Short mmCIF file of C-alpha atoms and ligand atoms in Angstrom, two decimals:
data_model
loop_
_atom_site.label_atom_id
_atom_site.label_comp_id
_atom_site.label_asym_id
_atom_site.label_seq_id
_atom_site.Cartn_x
_atom_site.Cartn_y
_atom_site.Cartn_z
CA MET A 1092 0.21 0.01 0.10
CA ARG A 1093 1.42 3.11 -1.10
CA PRO A 1094 0.93 6.28 1.10
CA PRO A 1095 -1.02 8.95 -0.23
CA PRO A 1096 1.12 11.78 -2.11
CA ALA A 1097 0.21 14.34 0.45
CA LEU A 1098 2.20 12.05 3.20
CA ALA A 1099 5.38 11.83 0.72
CA LEU A 1100 5.61 15.60 0.39
CA ALA A 1101 5.29 16.28 4.12
CA ALA A 1102 8.20 13.82 4.55
CA LEU A 1103 10.07 15.45 1.70
CA CYS A 1104 10.50 18.50 3.86
CA LEU A 1105 12.26 16.59 6.30
CA LEU A 1106 15.17 15.59 3.88
CA ALA A 1107 18.05 15.81 6.38
CA LEU A 1108 17.82 19.69 6.32
CA PRO A 1109 18.51 22.04 9.34
CA ALA A 1110 15.33 23.38 10.71
CA ALA A 1111 15.65 26.74 9.84
CA ALA A 1112 16.94 25.92 6.37
CA ALA A 1113 13.88 23.18 6.00
CA ALA A 1114 11.45 26.09 5.69
CA ALA A 1115 13.28 28.04 3.40
CA TYR A 1116 14.24 24.96 0.96
CA PHE A 1117 10.95 23.69 0.79
CA GLY A 1118 8.81 26.79 1.68
CA LEU A 1119 7.13 24.94 4.46
CA THR A 1120 5.77 26.56 7.53
CA GLY A 1121 4.28 23.20 8.83
CA ARG A 1122 0.68 25.01 8.58
CA GLU A 1123 0.02 24.96 4.85
CA VAL A 1124 -2.55 22.65 2.97
CA LEU A 1125 0.19 19.88 1.39
CA THR A 1126 -0.51 19.63 -2.21
CA PRO A 1127 0.19 16.28 -3.87
CA PHE A 1128 3.66 15.73 -4.91
CA PRO A 1129 3.55 15.64 -8.98
CA GLY A 1130 4.67 12.44 -10.74
CA LEU A 1131 4.24 10.34 -7.39
CA ASP A 1132 1.26 8.78 -9.01
CA THR A 1133 3.43 7.59 -12.18
CA PRO A 1134 6.44 5.91 -10.24
CA GLU A 1135 7.14 3.61 -13.15
CA ALA A 1136 6.70 6.11 -15.90
CA PRO A 1137 10.09 6.22 -17.80
CA VAL A 1138 11.74 9.61 -17.65
CA GLN A 1139 11.99 11.07 -20.94
CA GLY A 1140 14.81 13.30 -22.36
CA GLY A 1141 14.31 16.83 -20.34
CA ALA A 1142 11.67 15.50 -18.07
CA HIS A 1143 14.02 15.25 -15.06
CA LEU A 1144 14.45 19.22 -15.54
CA LYS A 1145 10.82 19.51 -15.04
CA GLN A 1146 10.91 17.25 -11.88
CA CYS A 1147 13.67 19.33 -10.44
CA ASP A 1148 11.54 22.71 -10.89
CA LEU A 1149 8.56 20.83 -9.17
CA LEU A 1150 10.82 20.18 -6.06
CA LYS A 1151 10.87 23.08 -3.67
CA LEU A 1152 14.88 23.41 -3.40
CA SER A 1153 17.18 26.26 -3.03
CA ARG A 1154 18.48 27.72 -6.34
CA ARG A 1155 21.93 25.58 -5.87
CA GLN A 1156 20.10 22.60 -5.12
CA LYS A 1157 17.83 23.38 -8.23
CA GLN A 1158 21.12 23.41 -10.27
CA LEU A 1159 22.40 20.47 -8.92
CA CYS A 1160 19.45 18.56 -9.45
CA ARG A 1161 18.98 19.69 -13.21
CA ARG A 1162 22.85 18.54 -13.59
CA GLU A 1163 21.97 15.11 -12.35
CA PRO A 1164 19.55 12.94 -14.34
CA GLY A 1165 17.77 10.55 -12.07
CA LEU A 1166 18.48 12.82 -8.98
CA ALA A 1167 14.67 13.94 -8.88
CA GLU A 1168 13.27 10.48 -9.05
CA SER A 1169 15.78 9.30 -6.44
CA LEU A 1170 14.52 11.99 -4.04
CA ARG A 1171 10.96 10.76 -4.74
CA ASP A 1172 11.96 7.11 -3.74
CA ALA A 1173 13.81 8.21 -0.89
CA VAL A 1174 10.78 9.87 0.34
CA HIS A 1175 8.69 6.68 0.19
CA LEU A 1176 11.49 4.47 1.50
CA GLY A 1177 11.65 6.72 4.72
CA LEU A 1178 8.11 7.03 5.12
CA LEU A 1179 7.26 3.31 5.05
CA GLU A 1180 10.22 2.50 7.38
CA CYS A 1181 9.20 4.88 9.64
CA GLN A 1182 5.64 3.70 9.41
CA PHE A 1183 6.75 0.19 10.08
CA GLN A 1184 9.05 0.79 13.06
CA PHE A 1185 6.26 2.90 14.67
CA ARG A 1186 3.56 0.31 13.84
CA LEU A 1187 3.00 -0.56 17.63
CA GLU A 1188 3.45 2.70 19.09
CA ARG A 1189 1.20 5.44 20.04
CA TRP A 1190 2.55 7.79 17.46
CA ASN A 1191 2.66 5.66 14.21
CA CYS A 1192 4.14 7.97 11.89
CA SER A 1193 1.02 9.34 10.31
CA LEU A 1194 1.89 12.68 9.03
CA GLU A 1195 -0.97 13.47 6.98
CA GLY A 1196 -2.07 17.08 7.73
CA ARG A 1197 0.15 17.02 11.00
CA THR A 1198 3.38 18.45 10.36
CA GLY A 1199 3.38 20.39 13.56
CA LEU A 1200 5.81 17.78 15.08
CA LEU A 1201 8.51 18.80 12.52
CA LYS A 1202 8.83 22.05 14.22
CA ARG A 1203 9.36 20.72 17.57
CA GLY A 1204 12.36 18.95 19.43
CA PHE A 1205 10.91 15.80 20.17
CA LYS A 1206 12.41 12.34 19.89
CA GLU A 1207 10.08 11.47 17.04
CA THR A 1208 11.48 14.64 15.10
CA ALA A 1209 14.94 13.15 15.60
CA PHE A 1210 14.04 9.93 14.23
CA LEU A 1211 12.06 11.53 11.32
CA TYR A 1212 15.32 13.66 10.44
CA ALA A 1213 17.35 10.22 10.86
CA VAL A 1214 15.44 8.06 8.95
CA SER A 1215 15.05 10.71 6.13
CA SER A 1216 18.51 11.29 5.56
CA ALA A 1217 19.30 7.59 5.85
CA ALA A 1218 16.85 7.05 3.19
CA LEU A 1219 18.26 9.63 0.84
CA THR A 1220 21.86 8.17 1.56
CA HIS A 1221 20.57 4.66 0.90
CA THR A 1222 18.67 5.37 -2.19
CA LEU A 1223 21.33 7.28 -4.08
CA ALA A 1224 23.89 4.79 -3.24
CA ARG A 1225 21.60 2.03 -4.71
CA ALA A 1226 20.50 4.40 -7.55
CA CYS A 1227 24.32 4.53 -8.58
CA SER A 1228 24.75 0.91 -8.73
CA ALA A 1229 21.56 0.42 -10.52
CA GLY A 1230 22.68 2.61 -13.17
CA ARG A 1231 19.84 4.84 -12.65
CA MET A 1232 22.02 7.97 -12.38
CA GLU A 1233 24.17 9.61 -15.01
CA ARG A 1234 26.91 11.01 -13.05
CA CYS A 1235 27.82 7.99 -10.75
CA THR A 1236 28.25 4.17 -11.17
CA CYS A 1237 29.58 1.39 -9.26
CA ASP A 1238 31.20 1.57 -6.13
CA ASP A 1239 35.20 2.04 -7.14
CA SER A 1240 36.95 2.42 -4.08
CA PRO A 1241 40.57 1.49 -4.08
CA GLY A 1242 41.67 -1.56 -2.11
CA LEU A 1243 38.66 -3.87 -2.49
CA GLU A 1244 39.48 -5.74 -5.79
CA SER A 1245 36.36 -3.98 -7.01
CA ARG A 1246 38.15 -3.43 -10.44
CA GLN A 1247 37.98 -7.21 -10.74
CA ALA A 1248 34.38 -7.36 -9.38
CA TRP A 1249 33.42 -5.07 -11.89
CA GLN A 1250 35.14 -7.35 -14.52
CA TRP A 1251 32.76 -10.03 -13.08
CA GLY A 1252 29.97 -7.73 -13.72
CA VAL A 1253 29.15 -7.31 -9.97
CA CYS A 1254 28.37 -3.58 -9.12
CA GLY A 1255 28.98 -2.32 -5.53
CA ASP A 1256 26.71 0.29 -3.88
CA ASN A 1257 28.40 3.79 -4.47
CA LEU A 1258 28.06 5.10 -0.59
CA LYS A 1259 31.09 7.15 -1.33
CA TYR A 1260 29.53 9.12 -3.89
CA SER A 1261 26.24 9.46 -2.04
CA THR A 1262 27.57 10.79 1.11
CA LYS A 1263 29.76 13.12 -0.75
CA PHE A 1264 26.69 14.12 -3.16
CA LEU A 1265 24.80 14.81 -0.04
CA SER A 1266 27.00 16.85 1.85
CA ASN A 1267 27.40 19.07 -1.10
CA PHE A 1268 23.59 19.08 -1.64
CA LEU A 1269 22.86 20.11 1.80
CA GLY A 1270 25.30 22.84 1.84
CA PRO A 1271 28.20 23.64 3.94
CA LYS A 1272 27.66 23.03 7.79
CA ARG A 1273 27.42 26.53 9.13
CA ALA A 1274 27.72 27.07 13.14
CA SER A 1275 24.32 27.74 13.86
CA LYS A 1276 23.13 29.87 16.75
CA ASP A 1277 19.98 27.77 17.09
CA LEU A 1278 19.86 24.72 19.03
CA ARG A 1279 17.19 23.13 16.94
CA ALA A 1280 19.16 23.36 13.64
CA ARG A 1281 22.25 22.16 15.71
CA ALA A 1282 20.19 19.14 16.76
CA ASP A 1283 18.62 18.46 13.36
CA ALA A 1284 22.06 18.52 11.68
CA HIS A 1285 23.25 15.97 14.51
CA ASN A 1286 20.20 13.76 13.86
CA THR A 1287 20.60 13.93 9.79
CA HIS A 1288 24.41 12.81 10.53
CA VAL A 1289 23.11 9.86 12.74
CA GLY A 1290 21.16 8.82 9.92
CA ILE A 1291 23.80 8.73 7.18
CA LYS A 1292 26.35 6.90 9.93
CA ALA A 1293 23.59 4.30 10.25
CA VAL A 1294 23.59 3.51 6.67
CA LYS A 1295 27.50 3.60 6.50
CA SER A 1296 27.94 1.26 9.46
CA GLY A 1297 25.45 -1.27 7.48
CA LEU A 1298 27.77 -1.50 4.35
CA ARG A 1299 29.35 -4.88 3.96
CA THR A 1300 31.74 -6.44 1.95
CA THR A 1301 30.57 -9.48 0.23
CA CYS A 1302 32.46 -12.17 -1.72
CA LYS A 1303 31.87 -14.71 -4.01
CA CYS A 1304 34.15 -17.82 -4.87
CA HIS A 1305 34.73 -18.86 -8.17
CA GLY A 1306 36.41 -21.75 -9.73
CA VAL A 1307 35.97 -25.43 -9.82
CA SER A 1308 33.20 -26.86 -7.15
CA GLY A 1309 34.05 -23.77 -4.88
CA SER A 1310 37.85 -24.25 -5.03
CA CYS A 1311 37.84 -20.49 -4.75
CA ALA A 1312 40.49 -20.08 -7.06
CA VAL A 1313 39.05 -16.67 -8.09
CA ARG A 1314 37.35 -14.43 -5.39
CA THR A 1315 35.38 -11.43 -6.28
CA CYS A 1316 33.98 -8.88 -3.61
CA TRP A 1317 31.94 -5.76 -3.73
CA LYS A 1318 30.20 -3.79 -1.20
CA GLN A 1319 26.82 -4.06 -0.39
CA LEU A 1320 24.39 -2.03 1.53
CA SER A 1321 22.47 -3.89 4.17
CA PRO A 1322 18.87 -4.01 3.55
CA PHE A 1323 17.23 -0.75 4.59
CA ARG A 1324 14.83 -2.74 7.12
CA GLU A 1325 18.17 -3.17 9.40
CA THR A 1326 18.93 0.40 9.07
CA GLY A 1327 15.27 1.44 10.27
CA GLN A 1328 15.75 -1.25 13.12
CA ALA A 1329 19.08 0.19 14.23
CA LEU A 1330 17.60 3.73 13.99
CA LYS A 1331 14.55 2.85 15.97
CA LEU A 1332 17.04 1.45 18.87
CA ARG A 1333 18.52 5.03 18.77
CA TYR A 1334 15.33 6.30 19.28
CA ASP A 1335 14.64 4.40 22.40
CA SER A 1336 17.81 5.55 23.94
CA ALA A 1337 17.59 9.07 22.61
CA VAL A 1338 19.50 11.61 24.73
CA LYS A 1339 17.87 14.93 25.94
CA VAL A 1340 20.27 17.84 25.22
CA SER A 1341 20.45 21.44 25.96
CA SER A 1342 22.89 23.98 25.02
CA ALA A 1343 25.99 25.57 25.91
CA THR A 1344 28.19 28.20 24.41
CA ASN A 1345 31.63 26.80 23.52
CA GLU A 1346 33.69 29.76 24.86
CA ALA A 1347 36.78 28.73 23.01
CA LEU A 1348 34.91 28.60 19.68
CA GLY A 1349 32.57 31.08 20.67
CA ARG A 1350 29.50 29.20 19.30
CA LEU A 1351 26.63 26.87 20.61
CA GLU A 1352 27.25 23.33 21.10
CA LEU A 1353 24.96 20.56 22.11
CA TRP A 1354 25.42 19.07 25.71
CA ALA A 1355 24.08 16.14 26.91
CA PRO A 1356 23.78 15.17 30.76
CA ALA A 1357 26.82 13.20 32.23
CA ARG A 1358 26.38 9.31 31.56
CA PRO A 1359 26.48 7.34 34.81
CA GLY A 1360 30.12 6.61 35.36
CA SER A 1361 31.43 9.57 33.81
CA PRO A 1362 32.57 12.66 35.37
CA PRO A 1363 29.53 14.80 36.68
CA LYS A 1364 29.76 17.36 34.20
CA GLY A 1365 27.95 17.51 30.96
CA LEU A 1366 29.35 16.06 27.63
CA ALA A 1367 29.12 16.45 23.93
CA PRO A 1368 26.46 13.94 22.67
CA ARG A 1369 28.29 10.82 20.99
CA PRO A 1370 28.19 10.84 17.35
CA GLY A 1371 25.58 8.04 17.05
CA ASP A 1372 23.21 9.08 19.40
CA LEU A 1373 19.78 10.78 18.48
CA VAL A 1374 19.29 13.92 20.38
CA TYR A 1375 16.06 15.77 21.41
CA MET A 1376 15.17 18.91 23.41
CA GLU A 1377 11.71 18.34 24.31
CA ASP A 1378 9.72 15.81 26.06
CA SER A 1379 7.12 14.13 23.58
CA PRO A 1380 3.28 14.62 24.37
CA SER A 1381 1.26 11.44 24.93
CA PHE A 1382 0.04 11.09 21.51
CA CYS A 1383 -3.31 9.88 23.01
CA ARG A 1384 -5.69 12.36 21.79
CA PRO A 1385 -6.00 14.19 18.67
CA SER A 1386 -3.45 17.25 18.19
CA LYS A 1387 -1.46 19.02 15.69
CA TYR A 1388 1.02 16.17 16.15
CA SER A 1389 -0.93 12.84 15.80
CA PRO A 1390 -4.55 11.75 14.99
CA GLY A 1391 -4.47 10.16 18.59
CA THR A 1392 -4.98 6.42 19.03
CA ALA A 1393 -8.81 5.94 18.91
CA GLY A 1394 -9.60 3.19 16.55
CA ARG A 1395 -5.99 1.60 16.53
CA VAL A 1396 -5.78 -2.13 16.56
CA CYS A 1397 -4.10 -3.46 19.55
CA SER A 1398 -3.36 -7.07 21.18
CA ARG A 1399 -5.05 -7.62 24.37
CA GLU A 1400 -2.42 -9.40 25.90
CA ALA A 1401 0.62 -7.05 24.93
CA SER A 1402 -0.36 -3.42 23.79
CA CYS A 1403 -4.10 -2.26 24.47
CA SER A 1404 -3.79 -1.04 27.80
CA SER A 1405 -0.78 1.24 26.81
CA LEU A 1406 -2.04 2.05 23.43
CA CYS A 1407 -5.47 2.86 24.50
CA CYS A 1408 -4.09 5.29 27.20
CA GLY A 1409 -6.34 3.64 29.72
CA ARG A 1410 -9.54 4.21 27.72
CA GLY A 1411 -10.32 0.67 27.10
CA HIS A 1412 -11.04 -1.07 24.13
CA ASP A 1413 -13.84 -2.51 22.27
CA THR A 1414 -14.04 -6.08 20.88
CA GLN A 1415 -15.37 -7.44 17.49
CA SER A 1416 -15.61 -10.59 15.93
CA ARG A 1417 -14.79 -11.21 12.18
CA LEU A 1418 -14.28 -14.12 10.08
CA ALA A 1419 -10.91 -14.98 8.89
CA ALA A 1420 -9.95 -17.53 6.22
CA PHE A 1421 -6.99 -20.06 6.76
CA SER A 1422 -5.64 -22.88 5.04
CA CYS A 1423 -6.89 -26.40 6.41
CA HIS A 1424 -7.38 -29.94 5.83
CA CYS A 1425 -4.07 -29.98 3.75
CA GLN A 1426 -3.16 -33.13 2.11
CA VAL A 1427 -0.02 -33.94 0.02
CA GLN A 1428 -1.07 -35.04 -3.60
CA TRP A 1429 1.29 -37.22 -5.54
CA CYS A 1430 3.49 -35.83 -6.79
CA CYS A 1431 4.72 -33.36 -5.33
CA TYR A 1432 2.48 -30.51 -3.76
CA VAL A 1433 0.05 -29.79 -1.00
CA GLU A 1434 -3.59 -29.09 -1.48
CA CYS A 1435 -5.49 -27.24 1.07
CA GLN A 1436 -9.30 -26.40 1.73
CA GLN A 1437 -10.11 -22.79 2.85
CA CYS A 1438 -11.80 -22.52 6.23
CA LEU A 1439 -13.36 -19.81 8.16
CA GLN A 1440 -12.74 -19.11 11.84
CA GLU A 1441 -13.94 -16.33 13.99
CA GLU A 1442 -11.26 -13.92 15.15
CA LEU A 1443 -11.49 -11.24 17.69
CA VAL A 1444 -10.28 -7.97 16.72
CA TYR A 1445 -9.52 -5.27 19.58
CA THR A 1446 -9.32 -1.36 18.96
CA CYS A 1447 -8.75 1.44 21.15
CA LYS A 1448 -12.20 3.10 22.42
CA HIS A 1449 -12.67 7.04 21.47
C1 NAG B 825 -2.17 5.48 12.24
O1 NAG B 825 -3.08 5.29 13.12
C2 NAG B 825 -4.36 6.25 12.67
C3 NAG B 825 -5.16 6.15 13.98
O2 NAG B 825 -4.77 6.61 14.94
C4 NAG B 825 -4.85 5.54 11.63
O3 NAG B 825 -5.73 6.27 10.88
C5 NAG B 825 -3.60 5.20 10.49
O4 NAG B 825 -4.24 4.77 9.18
C6 NAG B 825 -2.26 4.67 11.16
N1 NAG B 825 -1.27 4.77 10.05
C7 NAG B 825 -0.59 3.90 9.97
C8 NAG B 825 0.56 4.18 8.64
O5 NAG B 825 -0.80 2.90 10.28
#
């Protein structure tokens, strides 16, 4: 099931940008009516010559980004794919939480400093990094191709027709695309930039070297290796763990550098003064609302399906749940037939569904 286009545009404004910049890049204030993102309904439509220029114009990008986009056939499509990837992963990782990553019409969260905001920034930049690296190796971009980092027999791998995911290109492009890191006076912007890099790092640490043996019956006379990104699900899982252990930060002025720094409370066992957050930690500034009732941050949990044993009490916020029965089909009376398949009948069984009360 594909999310409605409006969702995708909401997520696009998260593309790993410092908060203050995000509004400028995409012209979003979080209050506007979201218009559908053109082209989303025809994801498989081949891009004809010049079509990507049009796609770049439709994205709300800064002038410099628009130039980069126009110079880079395949980029606009990759941006769009990345939005889908990030959004679907967010919805999967939060499917059992009170906030289930439904952004439709509720972009208020993007302007705050919640843990959920931190996750959105990280998963968006991770999706973009991942999608670009894959787009290179899949031949969907004109300006990049397979990973060709030295020291990895990748030339040899190339000869064998194995194409490595080009993470080097994608991270380099991304940092250029997002612009130089300015020392920001704004704590929110610092935190967003930090969380953006947590996302990129998560993709990087999932890069694996995969090798394959060739030769008579696995003698491995010739071995080719290439770099391969782990499935995005694993990156999403890693980021969800970071969300669970996110660190609340405040700001402190670094006297020596004369600029604002993120400051985390001391961890147990370390000196009692504050510390800079570790590069892999997601950081947030504000405690989240409960997400129980509809607000500008979430639709609330009324109507959510829950599991009576596990999640109903917390998901329904103490309001209780309704129970409905429905008929579910399942395979039954299965028999092995000669030769060689299993034949089953369809049986119906009553099943109880629990949903949170209003
Ligand atoms: C999230 O929960 C709301 C109800 O609170 C529901 O309408 C929506 O479909 C859910 N979204 C996803 C992606 O599961």
